[in-house]
Short mmCIF file of C-alpha atoms in Angstrom, two decimals:
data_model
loop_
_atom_site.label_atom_id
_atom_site.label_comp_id
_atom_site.label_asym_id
_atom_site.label_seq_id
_atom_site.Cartn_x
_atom_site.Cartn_y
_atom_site.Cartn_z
CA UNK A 10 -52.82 59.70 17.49
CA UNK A 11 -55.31 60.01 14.72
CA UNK A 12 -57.97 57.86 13.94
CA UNK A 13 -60.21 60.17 11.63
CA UNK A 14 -60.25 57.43 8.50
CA UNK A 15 -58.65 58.99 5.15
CA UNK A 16 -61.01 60.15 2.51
CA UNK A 17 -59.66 56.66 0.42
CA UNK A 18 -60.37 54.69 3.87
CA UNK A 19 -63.60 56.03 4.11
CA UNK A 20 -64.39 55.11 0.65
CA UNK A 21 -63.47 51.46 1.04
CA UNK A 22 -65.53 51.47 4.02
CA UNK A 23 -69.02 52.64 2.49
CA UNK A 24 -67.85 50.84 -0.63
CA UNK A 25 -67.58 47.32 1.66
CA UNK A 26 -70.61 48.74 4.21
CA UNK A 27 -72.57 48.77 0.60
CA UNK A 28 -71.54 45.29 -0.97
CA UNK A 29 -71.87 43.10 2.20
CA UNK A 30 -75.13 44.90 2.87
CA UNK A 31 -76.70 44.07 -0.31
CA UNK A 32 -75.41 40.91 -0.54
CA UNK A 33 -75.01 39.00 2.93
CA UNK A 34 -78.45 39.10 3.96
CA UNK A 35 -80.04 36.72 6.18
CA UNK A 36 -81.62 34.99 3.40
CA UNK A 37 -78.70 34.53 1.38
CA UNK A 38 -76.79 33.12 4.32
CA UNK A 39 -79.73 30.75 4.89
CA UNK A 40 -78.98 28.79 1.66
CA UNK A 41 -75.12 29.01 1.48
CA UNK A 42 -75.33 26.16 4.36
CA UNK A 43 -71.99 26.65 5.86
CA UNK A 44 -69.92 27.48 2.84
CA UNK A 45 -68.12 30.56 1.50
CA UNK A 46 -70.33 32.92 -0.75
CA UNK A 47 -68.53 32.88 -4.10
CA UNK A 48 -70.79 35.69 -5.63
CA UNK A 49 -69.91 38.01 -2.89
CA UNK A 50 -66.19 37.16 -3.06
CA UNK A 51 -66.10 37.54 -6.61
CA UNK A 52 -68.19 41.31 -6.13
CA UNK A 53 -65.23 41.66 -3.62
CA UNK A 54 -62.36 41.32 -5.92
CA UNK A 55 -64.39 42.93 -8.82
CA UNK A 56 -64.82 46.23 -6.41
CA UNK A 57 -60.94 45.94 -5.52
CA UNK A 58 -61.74 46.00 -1.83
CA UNK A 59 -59.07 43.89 -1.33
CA UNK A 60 -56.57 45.76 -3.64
CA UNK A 61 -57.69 48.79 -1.41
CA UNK A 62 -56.04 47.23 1.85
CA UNK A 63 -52.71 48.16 0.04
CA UNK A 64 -53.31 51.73 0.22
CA UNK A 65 -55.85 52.40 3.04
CA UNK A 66 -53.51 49.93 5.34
CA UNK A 67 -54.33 48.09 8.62
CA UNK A 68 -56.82 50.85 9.48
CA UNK A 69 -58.66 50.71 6.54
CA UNK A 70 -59.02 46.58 6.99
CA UNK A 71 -60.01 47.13 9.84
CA UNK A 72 -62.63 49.53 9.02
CA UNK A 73 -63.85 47.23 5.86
CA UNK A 74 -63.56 43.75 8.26
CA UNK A 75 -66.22 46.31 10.60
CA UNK A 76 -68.88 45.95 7.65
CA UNK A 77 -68.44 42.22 7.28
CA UNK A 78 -68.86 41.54 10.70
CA UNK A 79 -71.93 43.42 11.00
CA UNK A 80 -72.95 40.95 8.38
CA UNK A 81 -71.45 37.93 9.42
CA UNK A 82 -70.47 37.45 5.67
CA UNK A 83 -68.83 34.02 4.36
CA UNK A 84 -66.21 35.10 2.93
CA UNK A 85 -62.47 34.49 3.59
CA UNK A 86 -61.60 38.81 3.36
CA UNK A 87 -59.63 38.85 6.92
CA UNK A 88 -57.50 35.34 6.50
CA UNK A 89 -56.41 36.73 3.14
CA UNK A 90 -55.95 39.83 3.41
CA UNK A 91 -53.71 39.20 6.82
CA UNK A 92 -51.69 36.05 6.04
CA UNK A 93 -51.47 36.54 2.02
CA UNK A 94 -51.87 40.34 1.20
CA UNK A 95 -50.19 42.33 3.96
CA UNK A 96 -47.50 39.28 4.78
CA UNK A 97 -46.42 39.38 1.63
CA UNK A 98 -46.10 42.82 0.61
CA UNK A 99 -44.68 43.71 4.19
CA UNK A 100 -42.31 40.88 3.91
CA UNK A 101 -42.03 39.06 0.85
CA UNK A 102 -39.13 39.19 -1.99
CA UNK A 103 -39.29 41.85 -4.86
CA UNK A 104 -39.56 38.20 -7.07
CA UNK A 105 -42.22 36.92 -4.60
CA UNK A 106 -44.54 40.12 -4.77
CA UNK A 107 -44.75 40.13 -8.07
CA UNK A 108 -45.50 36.91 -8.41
CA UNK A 109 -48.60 36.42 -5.79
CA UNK A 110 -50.02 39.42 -5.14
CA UNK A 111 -51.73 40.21 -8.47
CA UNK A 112 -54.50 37.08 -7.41
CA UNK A 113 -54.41 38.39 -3.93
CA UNK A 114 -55.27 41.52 -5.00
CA UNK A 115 -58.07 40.61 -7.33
CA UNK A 116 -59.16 37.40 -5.01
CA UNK A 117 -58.37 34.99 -7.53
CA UNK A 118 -55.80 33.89 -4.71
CA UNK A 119 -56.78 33.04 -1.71
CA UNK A 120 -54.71 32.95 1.24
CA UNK A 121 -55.00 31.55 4.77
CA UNK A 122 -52.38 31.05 7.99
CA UNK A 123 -51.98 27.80 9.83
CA UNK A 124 -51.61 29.57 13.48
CA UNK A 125 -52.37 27.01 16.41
CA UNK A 126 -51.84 29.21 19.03
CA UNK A 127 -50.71 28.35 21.84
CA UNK A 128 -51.09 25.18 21.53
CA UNK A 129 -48.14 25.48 19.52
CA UNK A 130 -46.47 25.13 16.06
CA UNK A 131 -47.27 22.06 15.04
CA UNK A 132 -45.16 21.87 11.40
CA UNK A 133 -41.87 21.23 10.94
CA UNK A 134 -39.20 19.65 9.16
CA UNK A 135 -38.33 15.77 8.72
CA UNK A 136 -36.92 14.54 11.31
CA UNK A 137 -38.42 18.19 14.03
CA UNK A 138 -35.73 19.97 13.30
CA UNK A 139 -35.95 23.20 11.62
CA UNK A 140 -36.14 23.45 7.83
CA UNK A 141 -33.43 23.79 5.71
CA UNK A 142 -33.62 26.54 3.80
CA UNK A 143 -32.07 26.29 -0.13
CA UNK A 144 -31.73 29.18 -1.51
CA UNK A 145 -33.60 29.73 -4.96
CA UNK A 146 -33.10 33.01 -6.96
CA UNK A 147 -34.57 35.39 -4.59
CA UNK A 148 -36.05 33.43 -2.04
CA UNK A 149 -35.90 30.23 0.26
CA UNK A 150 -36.89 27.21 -0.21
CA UNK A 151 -37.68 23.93 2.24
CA UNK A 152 -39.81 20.37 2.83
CA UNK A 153 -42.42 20.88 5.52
CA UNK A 154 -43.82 17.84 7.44
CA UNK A 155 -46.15 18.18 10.25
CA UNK A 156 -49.95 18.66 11.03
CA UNK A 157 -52.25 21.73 12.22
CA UNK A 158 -55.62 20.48 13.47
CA UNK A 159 -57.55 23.22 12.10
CA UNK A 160 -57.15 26.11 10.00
CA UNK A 161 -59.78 28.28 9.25
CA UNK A 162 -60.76 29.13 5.07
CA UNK A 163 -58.34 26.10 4.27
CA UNK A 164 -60.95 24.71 2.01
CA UNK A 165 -60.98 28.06 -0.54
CA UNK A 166 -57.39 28.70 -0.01
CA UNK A 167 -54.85 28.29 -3.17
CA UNK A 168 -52.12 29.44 -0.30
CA UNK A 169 -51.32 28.66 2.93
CA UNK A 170 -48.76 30.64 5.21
CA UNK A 171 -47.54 28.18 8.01
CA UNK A 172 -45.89 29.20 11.03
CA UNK A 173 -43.07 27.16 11.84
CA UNK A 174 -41.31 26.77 15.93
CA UNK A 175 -37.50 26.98 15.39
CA UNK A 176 -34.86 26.52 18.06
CA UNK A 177 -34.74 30.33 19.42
CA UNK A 178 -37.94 32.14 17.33
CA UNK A 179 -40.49 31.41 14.46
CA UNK A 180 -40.33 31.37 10.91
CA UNK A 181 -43.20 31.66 7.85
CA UNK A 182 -43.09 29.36 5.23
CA UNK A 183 -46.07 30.07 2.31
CA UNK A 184 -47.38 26.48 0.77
CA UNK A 185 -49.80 25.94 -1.96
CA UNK A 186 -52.78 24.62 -0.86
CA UNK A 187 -52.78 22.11 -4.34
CA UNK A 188 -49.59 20.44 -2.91
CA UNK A 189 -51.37 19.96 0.88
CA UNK A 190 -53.45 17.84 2.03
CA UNK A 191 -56.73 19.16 3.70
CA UNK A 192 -59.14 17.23 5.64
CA UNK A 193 -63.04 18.88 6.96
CA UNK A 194 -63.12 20.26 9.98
CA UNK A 195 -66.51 21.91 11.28
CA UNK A 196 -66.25 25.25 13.45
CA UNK A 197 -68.63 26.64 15.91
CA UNK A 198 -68.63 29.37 12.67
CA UNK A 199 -68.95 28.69 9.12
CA UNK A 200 -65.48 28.91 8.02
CA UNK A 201 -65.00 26.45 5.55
CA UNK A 202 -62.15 25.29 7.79
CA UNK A 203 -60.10 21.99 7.50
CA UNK A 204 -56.96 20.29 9.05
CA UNK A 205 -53.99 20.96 6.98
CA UNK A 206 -51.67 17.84 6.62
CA UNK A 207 -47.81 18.16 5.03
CA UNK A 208 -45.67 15.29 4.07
CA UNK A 209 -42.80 16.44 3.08
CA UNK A 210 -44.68 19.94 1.36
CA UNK A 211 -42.83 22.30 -0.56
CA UNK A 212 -42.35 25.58 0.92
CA UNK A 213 -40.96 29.16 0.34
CA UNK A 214 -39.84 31.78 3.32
CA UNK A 215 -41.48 34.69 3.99
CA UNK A 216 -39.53 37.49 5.35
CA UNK A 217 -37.21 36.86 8.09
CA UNK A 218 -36.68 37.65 11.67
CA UNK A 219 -39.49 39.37 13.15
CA UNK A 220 -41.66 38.36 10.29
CA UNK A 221 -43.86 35.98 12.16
CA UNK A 222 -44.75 38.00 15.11
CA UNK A 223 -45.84 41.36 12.61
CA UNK A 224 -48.15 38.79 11.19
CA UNK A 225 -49.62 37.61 14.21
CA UNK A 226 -50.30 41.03 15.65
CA UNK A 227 -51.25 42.17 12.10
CA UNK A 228 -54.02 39.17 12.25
CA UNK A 229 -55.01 39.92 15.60
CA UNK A 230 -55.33 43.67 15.11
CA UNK A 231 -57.90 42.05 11.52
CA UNK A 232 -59.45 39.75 13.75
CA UNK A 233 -60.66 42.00 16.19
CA UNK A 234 -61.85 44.64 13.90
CA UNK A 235 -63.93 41.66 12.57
CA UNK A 236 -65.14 41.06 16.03
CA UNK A 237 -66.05 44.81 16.31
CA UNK A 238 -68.51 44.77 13.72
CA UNK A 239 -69.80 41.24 14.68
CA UNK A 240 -70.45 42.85 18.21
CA UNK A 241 -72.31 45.79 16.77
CA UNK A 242 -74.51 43.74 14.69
CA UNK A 243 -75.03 41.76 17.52
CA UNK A 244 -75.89 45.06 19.33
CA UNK A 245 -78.07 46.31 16.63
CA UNK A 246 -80.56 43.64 16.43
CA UNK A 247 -80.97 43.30 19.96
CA UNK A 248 -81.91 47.05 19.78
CA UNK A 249 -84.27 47.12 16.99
CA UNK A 250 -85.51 43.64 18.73
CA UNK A 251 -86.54 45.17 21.97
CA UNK A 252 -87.95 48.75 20.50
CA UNK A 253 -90.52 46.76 18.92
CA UNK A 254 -91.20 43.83 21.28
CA UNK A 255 -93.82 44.71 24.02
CA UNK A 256 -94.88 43.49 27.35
CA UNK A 257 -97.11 44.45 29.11
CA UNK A 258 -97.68 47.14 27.25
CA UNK A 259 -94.42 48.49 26.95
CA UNK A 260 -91.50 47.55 24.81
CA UNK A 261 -88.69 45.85 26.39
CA UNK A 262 -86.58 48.87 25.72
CA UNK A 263 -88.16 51.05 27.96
CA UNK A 264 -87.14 48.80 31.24
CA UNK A 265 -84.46 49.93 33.32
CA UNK A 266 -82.72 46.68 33.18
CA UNK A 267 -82.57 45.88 29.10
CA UNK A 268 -81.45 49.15 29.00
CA UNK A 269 -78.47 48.89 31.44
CA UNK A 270 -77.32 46.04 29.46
CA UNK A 271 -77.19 47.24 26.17
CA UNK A 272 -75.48 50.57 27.75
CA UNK A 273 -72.83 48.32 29.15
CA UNK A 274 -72.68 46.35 25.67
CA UNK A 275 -72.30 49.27 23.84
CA UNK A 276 -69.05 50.19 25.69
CA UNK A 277 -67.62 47.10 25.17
CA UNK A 278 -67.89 47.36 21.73
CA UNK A 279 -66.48 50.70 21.48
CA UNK A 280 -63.92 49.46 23.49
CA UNK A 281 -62.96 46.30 21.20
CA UNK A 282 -62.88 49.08 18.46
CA UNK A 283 -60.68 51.70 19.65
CA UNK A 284 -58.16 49.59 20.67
CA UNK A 285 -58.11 47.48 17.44
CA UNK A 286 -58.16 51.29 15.62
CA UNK A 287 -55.14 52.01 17.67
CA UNK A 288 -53.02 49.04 16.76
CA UNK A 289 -53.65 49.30 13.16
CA UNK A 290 -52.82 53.10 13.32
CA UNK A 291 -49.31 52.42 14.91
CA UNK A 292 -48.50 49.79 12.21
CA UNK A 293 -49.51 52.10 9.64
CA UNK A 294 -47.71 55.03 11.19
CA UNK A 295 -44.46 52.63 11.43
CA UNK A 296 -44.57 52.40 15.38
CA UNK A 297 -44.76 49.85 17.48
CA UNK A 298 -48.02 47.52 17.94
CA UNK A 299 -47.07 44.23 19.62
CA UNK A 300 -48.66 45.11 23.13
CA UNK A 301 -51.47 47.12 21.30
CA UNK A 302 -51.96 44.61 19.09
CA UNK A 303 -52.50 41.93 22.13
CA UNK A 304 -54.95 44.52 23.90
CA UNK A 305 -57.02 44.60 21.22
CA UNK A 306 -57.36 41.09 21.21
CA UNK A 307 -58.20 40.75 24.75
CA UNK A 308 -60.84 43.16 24.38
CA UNK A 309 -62.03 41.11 21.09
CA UNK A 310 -61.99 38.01 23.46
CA UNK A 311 -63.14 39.17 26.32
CA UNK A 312 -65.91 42.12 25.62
CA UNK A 313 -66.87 40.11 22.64
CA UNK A 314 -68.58 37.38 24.40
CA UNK A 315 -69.89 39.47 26.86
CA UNK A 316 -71.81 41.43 23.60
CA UNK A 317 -72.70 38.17 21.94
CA UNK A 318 -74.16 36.71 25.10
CA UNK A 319 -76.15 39.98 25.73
CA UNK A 320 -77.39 40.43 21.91
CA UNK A 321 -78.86 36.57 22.44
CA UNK A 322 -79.91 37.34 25.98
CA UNK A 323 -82.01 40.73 24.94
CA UNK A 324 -83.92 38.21 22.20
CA UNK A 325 -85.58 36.31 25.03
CA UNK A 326 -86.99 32.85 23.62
CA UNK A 327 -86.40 34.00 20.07
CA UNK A 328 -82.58 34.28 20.78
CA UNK A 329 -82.40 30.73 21.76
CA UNK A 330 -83.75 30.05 18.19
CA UNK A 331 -80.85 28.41 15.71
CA UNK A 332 -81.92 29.81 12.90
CA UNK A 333 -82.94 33.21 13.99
CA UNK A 334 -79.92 35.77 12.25
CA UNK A 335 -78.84 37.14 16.07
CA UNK A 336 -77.85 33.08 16.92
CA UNK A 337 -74.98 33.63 14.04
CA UNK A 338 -73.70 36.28 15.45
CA UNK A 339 -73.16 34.66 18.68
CA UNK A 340 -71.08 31.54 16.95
CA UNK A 341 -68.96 34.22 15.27
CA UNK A 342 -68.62 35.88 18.78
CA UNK A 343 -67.55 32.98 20.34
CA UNK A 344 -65.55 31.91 17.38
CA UNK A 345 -63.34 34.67 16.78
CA UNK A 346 -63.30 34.75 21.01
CA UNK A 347 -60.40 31.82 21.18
CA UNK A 348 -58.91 32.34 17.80
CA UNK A 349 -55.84 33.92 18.04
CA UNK A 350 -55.46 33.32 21.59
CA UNK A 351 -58.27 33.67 24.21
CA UNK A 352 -58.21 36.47 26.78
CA UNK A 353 -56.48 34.72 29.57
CA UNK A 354 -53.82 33.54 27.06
CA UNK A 355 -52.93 36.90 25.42
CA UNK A 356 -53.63 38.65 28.95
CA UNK A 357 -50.72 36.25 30.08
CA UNK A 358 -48.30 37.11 27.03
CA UNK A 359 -49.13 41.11 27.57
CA UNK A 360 -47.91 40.59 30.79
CA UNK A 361 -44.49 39.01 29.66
CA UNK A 362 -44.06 41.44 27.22
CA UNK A 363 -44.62 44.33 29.33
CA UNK A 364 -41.51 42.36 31.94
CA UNK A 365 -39.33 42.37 28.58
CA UNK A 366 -39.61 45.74 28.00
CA UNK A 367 -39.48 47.15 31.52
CA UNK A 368 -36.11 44.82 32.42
CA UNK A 369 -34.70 46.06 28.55
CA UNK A 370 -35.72 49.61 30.40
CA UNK A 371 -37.84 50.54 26.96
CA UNK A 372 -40.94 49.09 25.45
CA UNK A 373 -40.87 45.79 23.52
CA UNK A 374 -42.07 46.17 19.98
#
């Protein structure tokens, strides 16, 4: 086990650390009001960040989502990169690759997943039973009816990849956002979000079996290298806050207590970190990642609050200010906290995987 980043994922990762730095300052976040920054995703594509991801793999995502979240930057780089750019070159058609990852690559495309969670799949076919799949050249084709209440990037998303519950397992299905219908939705984080409605929707299969739950760990594994950096930034500010804020002649940082908390903050977020920089390294390596996958996003769920909490905490009054840059940090903490599955959920299917593999007498993938 190897986590030393390539020299090409150490390039995408000062390339990204530069272009989110330069452009997803405080100020510039100010006046985007909530929406995706289109200059920043188009510097993105431009860059081939997103191309990168091909090459530099999970690892290198999640080294490049790192920079972002330090930044809190509004732009849709995880959801695409997960549910359009990785999905479909792990699992799509020869036909279907060629077809949508060239504006995936470049950003021109813009993918998101419709993943509920546990509160389950809420799409199906007419009638709930599962689709029926006609074939079409080199891939399947179906009608999708159903509702998800809120799926996050819908609004700059030209593709949607929609988990579907079948009788025994799950199945994706990718749907143009032009032939959906998507209402608003407002997040505790600015994700230009929105509640994705089919009605009878055309659809195409992703992969096959086994598909869907390489996706979802894939996204996790994204997801909590966002909430890595997000933590750290969190971290960071609370630092720099309490060097330079005094009382009583001293700066906070110098008393025992600020100090135990931000030791005990910056473990967590190494924690969240090397377990999301394990997962991704046993997907790229070709191994196994389904329980490593789900223990990075406990850690993501659980540590990360703890961090955002602390990084608002450590601001005193100024922390409880809405428009001060630490408070956007903590609505991305808590955010990417239940997305995915919160801790006690993905504790709880850990658990049952762990029981599969131990009564199979191996490890489940």
């Amino acid at each position: 086990m190897d986590f030393t980043p390539t020299p090409e994922q150490e390039a995408a990762r000062e390339l990204a650390a530069r272009i989110f730095g330069d452009l997803s300052t405080p100020e510039r976040l100010t006046g985007l009001d909530g929406g995706t920054d289109a200059e920043l995703w188009k510097a993105l594509g431009t860059a081939g960040l997103a191309a990168a991801v091909e090459e530099t793999g999970l690892l290198g995502l999640v080294l490049m989502l790192e920079e972002q979240g330090r930044t809190t930057a509004q732009v849709p780089f995880a959801a695409s990169c997960a549910y359009g750019l990785l999905a479909v070159a792990a699992h799509g058609t020869a036909g279907q690759r060629e077809r949508l990852l060239p504006g995936l690559r470049d950003g021109s495309a813009v993918a998101t997943g419709a993943f509920p969670g546990r509160t389950g799949i809420m799409v199906s076919a007419p009638e709930g039973t599962a689709p029926e799949a006609v074939a079409d050249g080199d891939r399947a084709q179906a009608s999708l009816t159903g509702a998800v209440p809120w799926v996050p990037w819908l609004r700059d998303a030209t593709h949607v990849l929609v988990a579907v519950r079948e009788k025994v397992a799950h199945s994706l299905w990718m749907v143009r956002a032009a032939d959906a219908r998507c209402e608003p939705v407002e997040l505790t984080a600015p994700w230009s979000a929105g509640r994705l409605v089919l009605d009878g929707t055309p659809a195409e299969r992703i992969g096959g079996p086994g598909a869907y739950e390489d996706v979802l760990a894939a996204a996790r594994t994204a997801f909590a290298g966002l909430q890595a950096g997000v933590c750290a930034g969190s971290l960071a500010r609370a630092v720099e806050y309490t060097n330079q804020r005094e009382q009583f002649g001293r700066p906070l940082a110098a008393k025992q207590g600020v100090q135990l908390r931000a030791a005990e903050a910056h473990m967590d977020v190494e924690a969240i970190r090397v377990t999301a920089y394990e997962a991704a390294w046993r997907r790229d390596a070709g191994l196994g990642y389904g329980s490593h996958a789900l223990t990075a996003a406990w850690w993501a769920s659980e540590a990360g609050k703890r961090v955002v909490h602390t990084g608002q905490h450590l601001h005193g009054g100024m922390g409880a200010d809405l428009d001060h840059p630490v408070h956007r940090h903590f609505l991305w903490g808590r955010q990417l906290d239940g997305y995915l599955g919160c801790g006690s959920e993905v504790l709880e299917e850990l658990g049952e995987l762990i029981a599969a593999g131990a009564h199979e007498g191996g490890e489940s993938a």
